Amino acid sequence: MANKRQKTIITCAVTGAIHTPTMSDALPYTYDDIAQQAVAAAEAGASILHLHARNNETGAPSVDPEDFKPFLGRIKQATDAVVNISTGGSLTLSIQDRIRPAATFSAEMCSMNMGSMNFSFHPLAKRYDSWKFDWEKDYVANSDGNIFRNTFRDIEEAATTLAPHGIKFEHECYDVGHLYNLKFCMDIGLFKAPIFIQFVMGILGGIGADIDNLLFMKQTADKLFGDDYRWSILAAGSAQIPMATTASQMGGNVRVGLEDSLFISRGKLAESNAQQVAKIRGIVEELGCEIATPDEAREILDLKGADRTAF
Ligand code: KMH
Ligand code: ZN
């Protein structure tokens, strides 16, 4: 049977870079704050930590491995959570730059974005009038002119560069077509089962975050991948917790974190990543599911193990 009920893996995406300028004081961007919030999220129940980095002075998205090193070491010392390094980086960077941190640190997991798309958050520019960093207003306002580039050639380059590291991918699928892209890539041997799919919903440019769409994504994935996949949901903004709750009842795993939503409930800013993790953990457990420990997540996703990373 496809996706028989397993423990629920909670991923926490601790700090945004692609689409999350610093519009909340709770969003960590320094090495210290990223490390502290990541460890607290793991203690609250996240078995996977999805991580971006920022330049500590400018707050700008960074793919310089030197901006990852300080917090990766501290996270590894303090927790056994699985570290998942973003290869999304920023909307304006090449795939070669974006995959460098995951390759440098030979992470257990990294993201793999499964198609090129509009990826916009420009409406936010009108909603805010104060910004923490100078670059943020223009970056947000100009996102209506960006393409998040993830061509088949980019995906192949990322997959073949990262293959020798034995990294498991979090396949970020923002629409149904991305599932077909993933199927094509599996058929030509780029990715091995069991694959881990993150259904990304509610990004302007991708599929909307509602239950009909989740069912369609899940049915399509069942049709294409049968037993060869595990899945999770990431719904952006105020849909984060409601859609994660629904997915958990369908046998899916969940991703929360300030990267994808700054809120803890409608209109109320979250105080931390750990607060969001604690909230979804409470809901999932209340509804009768158990959450996976990091080692259980490793087993479910067939990961190489923390002893085979380079940090
Ligand atoms: N925040 C997600 C919608 C990546 O890091 O590669 C996009 C993301 C992509 O997490
Ligand atoms: Zn990310």
mmCIF file of C-alpha atoms and ligand atoms in Angstrom:
data_model
loop_
_atom_site.group_PDB
_atom_site.id
_atom_site.type_symbol
_atom_site.label_atom_id
_atom_site.label_comp_id
_atom_site.label_asym_id
_atom_site.label_seq_id
_atom_site.Cartn_x
_atom_site.Cartn_y
_atom_site.Cartn_z
ATOM 1 C CA MET A 1 0.000 0.000 0.000
ATOM 2 C CA ALA A 2 1.372 3.412 -0.886
ATOM 3 C CA ASN A 3 2.631 5.483 2.030
ATOM 4 C CA LYS A 4 1.409 3.262 4.884
ATOM 5 C CA ARG A 5 1.099 5.188 8.139
ATOM 6 C CA GLN A 6 4.446 6.003 9.648
ATOM 7 C CA LYS A 7 5.547 8.371 12.337
ATOM 8 C CA THR A 8 5.266 12.012 11.305
ATOM 9 C CA ILE A 9 8.496 13.766 10.415
ATOM 10 C CA ILE A 10 8.526 17.454 11.337
ATOM 11 C CA THR A 11 10.891 19.572 9.268
ATOM 12 C CA CYS A 12 11.617 23.100 10.457
ATOM 13 C CA ALA A 13 12.802 25.688 7.908
ATOM 14 C CA VAL A 14 14.544 28.028 10.276
ATOM 15 C CA THR A 15 15.475 31.115 8.309
ATOM 16 C CA GLY A 16 14.286 32.305 4.963
ATOM 17 C CA ALA A 17 16.368 33.771 2.238
ATOM 18 C CA ILE A 18 14.508 33.377 -1.055
ATOM 19 C CA HIS A 19 11.175 34.910 -0.089
ATOM 20 C CA THR A 20 11.489 35.905 3.536
ATOM 21 C CA PRO A 21 13.062 39.280 4.131
ATOM 22 C CA THR A 22 13.343 40.267 7.773
ATOM 23 C CA MET A 23 9.772 41.397 8.317
ATOM 24 C CA SER A 24 9.661 39.963 11.821
ATOM 25 C CA ASP A 25 12.181 40.398 14.606
ATOM 26 C CA ALA A 26 11.768 36.699 15.333
ATOM 27 C CA LEU A 27 13.341 35.680 12.001
ATOM 28 C CA PRO A 28 16.938 34.673 12.759
ATOM 29 C CA TYR A 29 19.677 35.848 10.414
ATOM 30 C CA THR A 30 22.893 35.917 12.484
ATOM 31 C CA TYR A 31 24.939 32.762 13.004
ATOM 32 C CA ASP A 32 24.149 32.800 16.722
ATOM 33 C CA ASP A 33 20.425 33.262 16.299
ATOM 34 C CA ILE A 34 20.154 30.657 13.525
ATOM 35 C CA ALA A 35 22.025 28.122 15.693
ATOM 36 C CA GLN A 36 20.004 28.914 18.798
ATOM 37 C CA GLN A 37 16.634 28.748 17.021
ATOM 38 C CA ALA A 38 17.572 25.597 15.111
ATOM 39 C CA VAL A 39 18.547 23.783 18.305
ATOM 40 C CA ALA A 40 15.366 24.965 20.053
ATOM 41 C CA ALA A 41 13.284 23.761 17.081
ATOM 42 C CA ALA A 42 14.933 20.347 17.295
ATOM 43 C CA GLU A 43 14.277 20.213 21.035
ATOM 44 C CA ALA A 44 10.636 21.057 20.345
ATOM 45 C CA GLY A 45 10.302 18.069 17.992
ATOM 46 C CA ALA A 46 11.735 18.871 14.563
ATOM 47 C CA SER A 47 13.765 15.925 13.285
ATOM 48 C CA ILE A 48 14.955 17.778 10.152
ATOM 49 C CA LEU A 49 16.319 21.335 10.021
ATOM 50 C CA HIS A 50 16.161 22.992 6.585
ATOM 51 C CA LEU A 51 18.762 25.747 6.579
ATOM 52 C CA HIS A 52 19.663 28.837 4.564
ATOM 53 C CA ALA A 53 22.361 31.348 5.487
ATOM 54 C CA ARG A 54 22.543 35.106 5.513
ATOM 55 C CA ASN A 55 25.450 37.485 5.385
ATOM 56 C CA ASN A 56 25.718 38.614 8.996
ATOM 57 C CA GLU A 57 26.361 42.269 8.190
ATOM 58 C CA THR A 58 23.953 42.928 5.333
ATOM 59 C CA GLY A 59 21.378 40.267 6.161
ATOM 60 C CA ALA A 60 21.373 39.312 2.461
ATOM 61 C CA PRO A 61 20.843 35.704 1.319
ATOM 62 C CA SER A 62 24.218 33.976 1.177
ATOM 63 C CA VAL A 63 25.481 30.780 -0.413
ATOM 64 C CA ASP A 64 29.027 31.303 0.852
ATOM 65 C CA PRO A 65 29.936 28.152 2.811
ATOM 66 C CA GLU A 66 31.707 30.419 5.305
ATOM 67 C CA ASP A 67 28.285 31.798 6.255
ATOM 68 C CA PHE A 68 27.019 28.263 7.012
ATOM 69 C CA LYS A 69 30.026 26.947 8.912
ATOM 70 C CA PRO A 70 29.510 28.798 12.227
ATOM 71 C CA PHE A 71 25.987 27.548 12.798
ATOM 72 C CA LEU A 72 26.357 24.054 11.297
ATOM 73 C CA GLY A 73 29.028 23.135 13.847
ATOM 74 C CA ARG A 74 26.982 24.403 16.749
ATOM 75 C CA ILE A 75 23.846 22.616 15.588
ATOM 76 C CA LYS A 76 25.703 19.332 15.234
ATOM 77 C CA GLN A 77 27.193 19.642 18.710
ATOM 78 C CA ALA A 78 23.870 20.363 20.355
ATOM 79 C CA THR A 79 21.414 18.085 18.522
ATOM 80 C CA ASP A 80 21.205 14.929 16.433
ATOM 81 C CA ALA A 81 18.621 16.470 14.066
ATOM 82 C CA VAL A 82 19.120 15.882 10.347
ATOM 83 C CA VAL A 83 20.640 18.916 8.626
ATOM 84 C CA ASN A 84 19.104 19.758 5.267
ATOM 85 C CA ILE A 85 20.920 22.538 3.386
ATOM 86 C CA SER A 86 19.030 24.674 0.875
ATOM 87 C CA THR A 87 20.100 24.681 -2.755
ATOM 88 C CA GLY A 88 17.463 27.336 -3.489
ATOM 89 C CA GLY A 89 19.785 30.085 -2.274
ATOM 90 C CA SER A 90 18.310 33.181 -3.803
ATOM 91 C CA LEU A 91 16.276 33.954 -6.916
ATOM 92 C CA THR A 92 19.218 35.659 -8.608
ATOM 93 C CA LEU A 93 22.002 33.067 -8.152
ATOM 94 C CA SER A 94 23.224 30.331 -10.512
ATOM 95 C CA ILE A 95 22.732 26.657 -9.725
ATOM 96 C CA GLN A 96 26.528 26.254 -9.456
ATOM 97 C CA ASP A 97 26.613 28.778 -6.620
ATOM 98 C CA ARG A 98 23.465 27.458 -5.014
ATOM 99 C CA ILE A 99 24.715 23.874 -4.621
ATOM 100 C CA ARG A 100 28.117 24.822 -3.177
ATOM 101 C CA PRO A 101 27.107 24.769 0.531
ATOM 102 C CA ALA A 102 25.439 21.320 0.287
ATOM 103 C CA ALA A 103 28.472 19.921 -1.562
ATOM 104 C CA THR A 104 31.026 21.577 0.737
ATOM 105 C CA PHE A 105 29.443 20.147 3.867
ATOM 106 C CA SER A 106 28.205 16.892 2.319
ATOM 107 C CA ALA A 107 24.917 17.296 4.151
ATOM 108 C CA GLU A 108 22.576 14.377 4.864
ATOM 109 C CA MET A 109 19.851 16.192 2.915
ATOM 110 C CA CYS A 110 19.422 19.207 0.673
ATOM 111 C CA SER A 111 16.565 20.785 -1.225
ATOM 112 C CA MET A 112 16.120 20.199 -4.959
ATOM 113 C CA ASN A 113 13.709 22.546 -6.721
ATOM 114 C CA MET A 114 11.918 20.662 -9.472
ATOM 115 C CA GLY A 115 11.057 23.343 -12.016
ATOM 116 C CA SER A 116 11.495 26.911 -13.220
ATOM 117 C CA MET A 117 8.710 29.270 -12.255
ATOM 118 C CA ASN A 118 7.525 32.712 -11.338
ATOM 119 C CA PHE A 119 8.192 32.977 -7.593
ATOM 120 C CA SER A 120 6.915 36.300 -6.424
ATOM 121 C CA PHE A 121 6.147 38.135 -3.244
ATOM 122 C CA HIS A 122 5.981 41.665 -4.662
ATOM 123 C CA PRO A 123 2.550 42.405 -3.104
ATOM 124 C CA LEU A 124 4.364 42.531 0.267
ATOM 125 C CA ALA A 125 6.224 45.669 -0.822
ATOM 126 C CA LYS A 126 2.995 47.635 -0.476
ATOM 127 C CA ARG A 127 2.125 46.104 2.882
ATOM 128 C CA TYR A 128 5.235 47.158 4.810
ATOM 129 C CA ASP A 129 6.709 50.607 5.266
ATOM 130 C CA SER A 130 9.748 49.835 7.375
ATOM 131 C CA TRP A 131 12.500 47.399 6.474
ATOM 132 C CA LYS A 132 15.344 46.046 8.526
ATOM 133 C CA PHE A 133 17.905 46.181 5.678
ATOM 134 C CA ASP A 134 18.213 48.650 2.793
ATOM 135 C CA TRP A 135 18.154 46.005 0.043
ATOM 136 C CA GLU A 136 14.914 44.395 1.165
ATOM 137 C CA LYS A 137 12.297 46.751 -0.258
ATOM 138 C CA ASP A 138 13.699 46.621 -3.815
ATOM 139 C CA TYR A 139 14.309 42.886 -3.613
ATOM 140 C CA VAL A 140 10.691 42.304 -2.649
ATOM 141 C CA ALA A 141 9.211 44.858 -5.066
ATOM 142 C CA ASN A 142 11.225 43.504 -8.010
ATOM 143 C CA SER A 143 10.371 39.869 -7.419
ATOM 144 C CA ASP A 144 7.573 40.211 -10.010
ATOM 145 C CA GLY A 145 10.327 40.313 -12.646
ATOM 146 C CA ASN A 146 12.258 37.250 -11.456
ATOM 147 C CA ILE A 147 12.230 33.694 -12.645
ATOM 148 C CA PHE A 148 13.254 31.014 -10.166
ATOM 149 C CA ARG A 149 15.420 29.077 -12.583
ATOM 150 C CA ASN A 150 15.556 25.296 -12.211
ATOM 151 C CA THR A 151 15.848 23.928 -15.750
ATOM 152 C CA PHE A 152 16.319 20.235 -16.499
ATOM 153 C CA ARG A 153 19.969 21.031 -17.149
ATOM 154 C CA ASP A 154 20.260 22.768 -13.765
ATOM 155 C CA ILE A 155 18.607 19.831 -12.014
ATOM 156 C CA GLU A 156 20.916 17.369 -13.765
ATOM 157 C CA GLU A 157 23.978 19.414 -12.841
ATOM 158 C CA ALA A 158 22.897 19.603 -9.200
ATOM 159 C CA ALA A 159 22.019 15.891 -9.063
ATOM 160 C CA THR A 160 25.261 14.698 -10.644
ATOM 161 C CA THR A 161 27.467 17.048 -8.592
ATOM 162 C CA LEU A 162 25.801 16.019 -5.350
ATOM 163 C CA ALA A 163 25.426 12.272 -6.145
ATOM 164 C CA PRO A 164 28.912 11.275 -4.876
ATOM 165 C CA HIS A 165 27.976 12.756 -1.494
ATOM 166 C CA GLY A 166 25.023 10.391 -1.004
ATOM 167 C CA ILE A 167 22.742 13.322 -0.168
ATOM 168 C CA LYS A 168 18.993 12.672 0.009
ATOM 169 C CA PHE A 169 16.953 15.338 -1.727
ATOM 170 C CA GLU A 170 13.920 17.180 -0.483
ATOM 171 C CA HIS A 171 12.247 17.484 -3.900
ATOM 172 C CA GLU A 172 10.387 20.772 -3.752
ATOM 173 C CA CYS A 173 7.380 20.528 -6.091
ATOM 174 C CA TYR A 174 5.432 23.763 -6.397
ATOM 175 C CA ASP A 175 2.880 22.481 -8.883
ATOM 176 C CA VAL A 176 1.648 19.278 -10.479
ATOM 177 C CA GLY A 177 3.972 19.649 -13.480
ATOM 178 C CA HIS A 178 6.954 19.488 -11.144
ATOM 179 C CA LEU A 179 5.917 15.950 -10.195
ATOM 180 C CA TYR A 180 6.149 15.001 -13.860
ATOM 181 C CA ASN A 181 9.576 16.675 -14.052
ATOM 182 C CA LEU A 182 10.627 14.541 -11.094
ATOM 183 C CA LYS A 183 9.282 11.375 -12.703
ATOM 184 C CA PHE A 184 11.261 12.136 -15.863
ATOM 185 C CA CYS A 185 14.421 12.700 -13.804
ATOM 186 C CA MET A 186 13.897 9.398 -11.965
ATOM 187 C CA ASP A 187 13.363 7.575 -15.237
ATOM 188 C CA ILE A 188 16.707 8.808 -16.559
ATOM 189 C CA GLY A 189 18.396 7.684 -13.347
ATOM 190 C CA LEU A 190 19.067 11.004 -11.610
ATOM 191 C CA PHE A 191 17.265 10.124 -8.386
ATOM 192 C CA LYS A 192 16.841 6.851 -6.496
ATOM 193 C CA ALA A 193 13.824 5.592 -4.524
ATOM 194 C CA PRO A 194 12.635 6.219 -1.937
ATOM 195 C CA ILE A 195 12.373 9.855 -2.952
ATOM 196 C CA PHE A 196 11.140 12.522 -0.554
ATOM 197 C CA ILE A 197 8.692 15.030 -2.050
ATOM 198 C CA GLN A 198 7.835 18.343 -0.450
ATOM 199 C CA PHE A 199 4.495 19.574 -1.801
ATOM 200 C CA VAL A 200 5.013 23.352 -1.780
ATOM 201 C CA MET A 201 1.711 25.197 -1.779
ATOM 202 C CA GLY A 202 0.699 28.824 -1.667
ATOM 203 C CA ILE A 203 3.669 30.494 -3.363
ATOM 204 C CA LEU A 204 2.603 33.145 -5.892
ATOM 205 C CA GLY A 205 3.623 31.377 -9.113
ATOM 206 C CA GLY A 206 2.835 27.875 -7.834
ATOM 207 C CA ILE A 207 -0.244 25.878 -6.875
ATOM 208 C CA GLY A 208 -2.612 27.359 -4.274
ATOM 209 C CA ALA A 209 -2.802 26.004 -0.735
ATOM 210 C CA ASP A 210 -6.115 24.185 -0.449
ATOM 211 C CA ILE A 211 -7.306 20.670 0.204
ATOM 212 C CA ASP A 212 -8.479 19.952 -3.366
ATOM 213 C CA ASN A 213 -5.012 20.797 -4.641
ATOM 214 C CA LEU A 214 -3.332 18.685 -1.971
ATOM 215 C CA LEU A 215 -5.470 15.694 -2.969
ATOM 216 C CA PHE A 216 -4.584 16.259 -6.612
ATOM 217 C CA MET A 217 -0.865 16.485 -5.840
ATOM 218 C CA LYS A 218 -1.046 13.329 -3.698
ATOM 219 C CA GLN A 219 -3.088 11.374 -6.251
ATOM 220 C CA THR A 220 -0.688 12.377 -9.003
ATOM 221 C CA ALA A 221 2.318 11.367 -6.909
ATOM 222 C CA ASP A 222 0.661 8.004 -6.113
ATOM 223 C CA LYS A 223 0.103 7.452 -9.828
ATOM 224 C CA LEU A 224 3.664 8.379 -10.792
ATOM 225 C CA PHE A 225 5.700 6.952 -7.911
ATOM 226 C CA GLY A 226 3.588 4.245 -6.213
ATOM 227 C CA ASP A 227 5.481 3.012 -3.142
ATOM 228 C CA ASP A 228 8.687 4.770 -4.128
ATOM 229 C CA TYR A 229 8.035 8.043 -2.370
ATOM 230 C CA ARG A 230 7.536 9.689 1.009
ATOM 231 C CA TRP A 231 5.952 13.103 1.211
ATOM 232 C CA SER A 232 5.545 16.220 3.263
ATOM 233 C CA ILE A 233 3.712 19.496 2.927
ATOM 234 C CA LEU A 234 4.907 23.064 3.158
ATOM 235 C CA ALA A 235 2.138 25.628 2.868
ATOM 236 C CA ALA A 236 3.239 29.245 2.855
ATOM 237 C CA GLY A 237 1.806 31.959 5.078
ATOM 238 C CA SER A 238 -1.399 31.518 7.033
ATOM 239 C CA ALA A 239 -2.107 28.141 5.388
ATOM 240 C CA GLN A 240 0.979 26.621 7.040
ATOM 241 C CA ILE A 241 -0.546 25.007 10.133
ATOM 242 C CA PRO A 242 -4.016 24.202 8.694
ATOM 243 C CA MET A 243 -2.569 22.400 5.660
ATOM 244 C CA ALA A 244 0.081 20.635 7.756
ATOM 245 C CA THR A 245 -2.702 19.405 10.030
ATOM 246 C CA THR A 246 -4.640 18.049 7.044
ATOM 247 C CA ALA A 247 -1.566 16.408 5.547
ATOM 248 C CA SER A 248 -0.687 14.721 8.828
ATOM 249 C CA GLN A 249 -4.112 13.048 8.777
ATOM 250 C CA MET A 250 -3.450 11.793 5.237
ATOM 251 C CA GLY A 251 -0.223 10.039 6.274
ATOM 252 C CA GLY A 252 2.026 12.895 5.213
ATOM 253 C CA ASN A 253 4.889 14.614 6.959
ATOM 254 C CA VAL A 254 4.943 18.316 7.739
ATOM 255 C CA ARG A 255 7.228 21.303 7.360
ATOM 256 C CA VAL A 256 6.874 24.460 9.420
ATOM 257 C CA GLY A 257 9.314 27.278 10.186
ATOM 258 C CA LEU A 258 9.699 31.005 9.807
ATOM 259 C CA GLU A 259 11.101 30.591 6.279
ATOM 260 C CA ASP A 260 7.610 29.797 5.056
ATOM 261 C CA SER A 261 5.391 31.681 7.504
ATOM 262 C CA LEU A 262 6.146 34.377 10.039
ATOM 263 C CA PHE A 263 2.880 33.660 11.857
ATOM 264 C CA ILE A 264 1.676 31.413 14.663
ATOM 265 C CA SER A 265 -1.993 32.063 13.933
ATOM 266 C CA ARG A 266 -3.907 34.376 11.623
ATOM 267 C CA GLY A 267 -2.437 37.870 11.990
ATOM 268 C CA LYS A 268 -0.247 36.984 14.996
ATOM 269 C CA LEU A 269 3.525 36.829 14.521
ATOM 270 C CA ALA A 270 5.313 33.726 15.799
ATOM 271 C CA GLU A 271 7.864 34.302 18.538
ATOM 272 C CA SER A 272 10.215 31.640 17.230
ATOM 273 C CA ASN A 273 10.581 28.573 15.043
ATOM 274 C CA ALA A 274 10.235 26.369 18.120
ATOM 275 C CA GLN A 275 6.810 27.859 18.795
ATOM 276 C CA GLN A 276 5.584 26.714 15.368
ATOM 277 C CA VAL A 277 7.155 23.263 15.840
ATOM 278 C CA ALA A 278 5.535 22.916 19.272
ATOM 279 C CA LYS A 279 2.177 23.950 17.824
ATOM 280 C CA ILE A 280 2.140 21.415 14.986
ATOM 281 C CA ARG A 281 3.573 18.723 17.253
ATOM 282 C CA GLY A 282 0.751 19.286 19.730
ATOM 283 C CA ILE A 283 -1.859 19.056 16.974
ATOM 284 C CA VAL A 284 -0.340 15.960 15.374
ATOM 285 C CA GLU A 285 -0.074 14.148 18.705
ATOM 286 C CA GLU A 286 -3.531 15.243 19.807
ATOM 287 C CA LEU A 287 -4.896 13.737 16.593
ATOM 288 C CA GLY A 288 -3.262 10.405 17.327
ATOM 289 C CA CYS A 289 0.015 10.417 15.370
ATOM 290 C CA GLU A 290 3.483 10.012 16.809
ATOM 291 C CA ILE A 291 6.328 12.226 15.715
ATOM 292 C CA ALA A 292 9.557 10.741 14.367
ATOM 293 C CA THR A 293 12.870 11.150 16.154
ATOM 294 C CA PRO A 294 15.853 12.136 13.989
ATOM 295 C CA ASP A 295 16.992 8.503 13.795
ATOM 296 C CA GLU A 296 13.502 7.381 12.833
ATOM 297 C CA ALA A 297 13.463 10.057 10.119
ATOM 298 C CA ARG A 298 16.815 8.715 8.919
ATOM 299 C CA GLU A 299 15.352 5.242 8.663
ATOM 300 C CA ILE A 300 12.122 6.342 6.947
ATOM 301 C CA LEU A 301 13.998 8.429 4.368
ATOM 302 C CA ASP A 302 16.994 6.107 4.020
ATOM 303 C CA LEU A 303 19.592 8.735 4.910
ATOM 304 C CA LYS A 304 23.329 8.161 5.017
ATOM 305 C CA GLY A 305 23.778 9.260 8.669
ATOM 306 C CA ALA A 306 25.231 12.264 10.459
ATOM 307 C CA ASP A 307 28.661 10.611 10.724
ATOM 308 C CA ARG A 308 29.066 10.917 6.944
ATOM 309 C CA THR A 309 28.782 14.679 6.707
ATOM 310 C CA ALA A 310 31.706 17.107 6.416
ATOM 311 C CA PHE A 311 30.985 19.461 9.287
HETATM 312 N N1 KMH B 1 10.639 28.321 1.174
HETATM 313 C C1 KMH B 1 10.226 27.422 0.138
HETATM 314 C C2 KMH B 1 8.913 27.854 -0.427
HETATM 315 C C3 KMH B 1 14.867 25.963 -1.149
HETATM 316 O O1 KMH B 1 15.327 26.278 -0.093
HETATM 317 O O2 KMH B 1 15.491 25.297 -1.979
HETATM 318 C C4 KMH B 1 11.284 27.326 -0.896
HETATM 319 C C5 KMH B 1 12.517 26.632 -0.475
HETATM 320 C C6 KMH B 1 13.481 26.406 -1.578
HETATM 321 O O3 KMH B 1 12.696 26.201 0.645
HETATM 322 ZN ZN ZN B 2 14.446 26.912 1.745
#
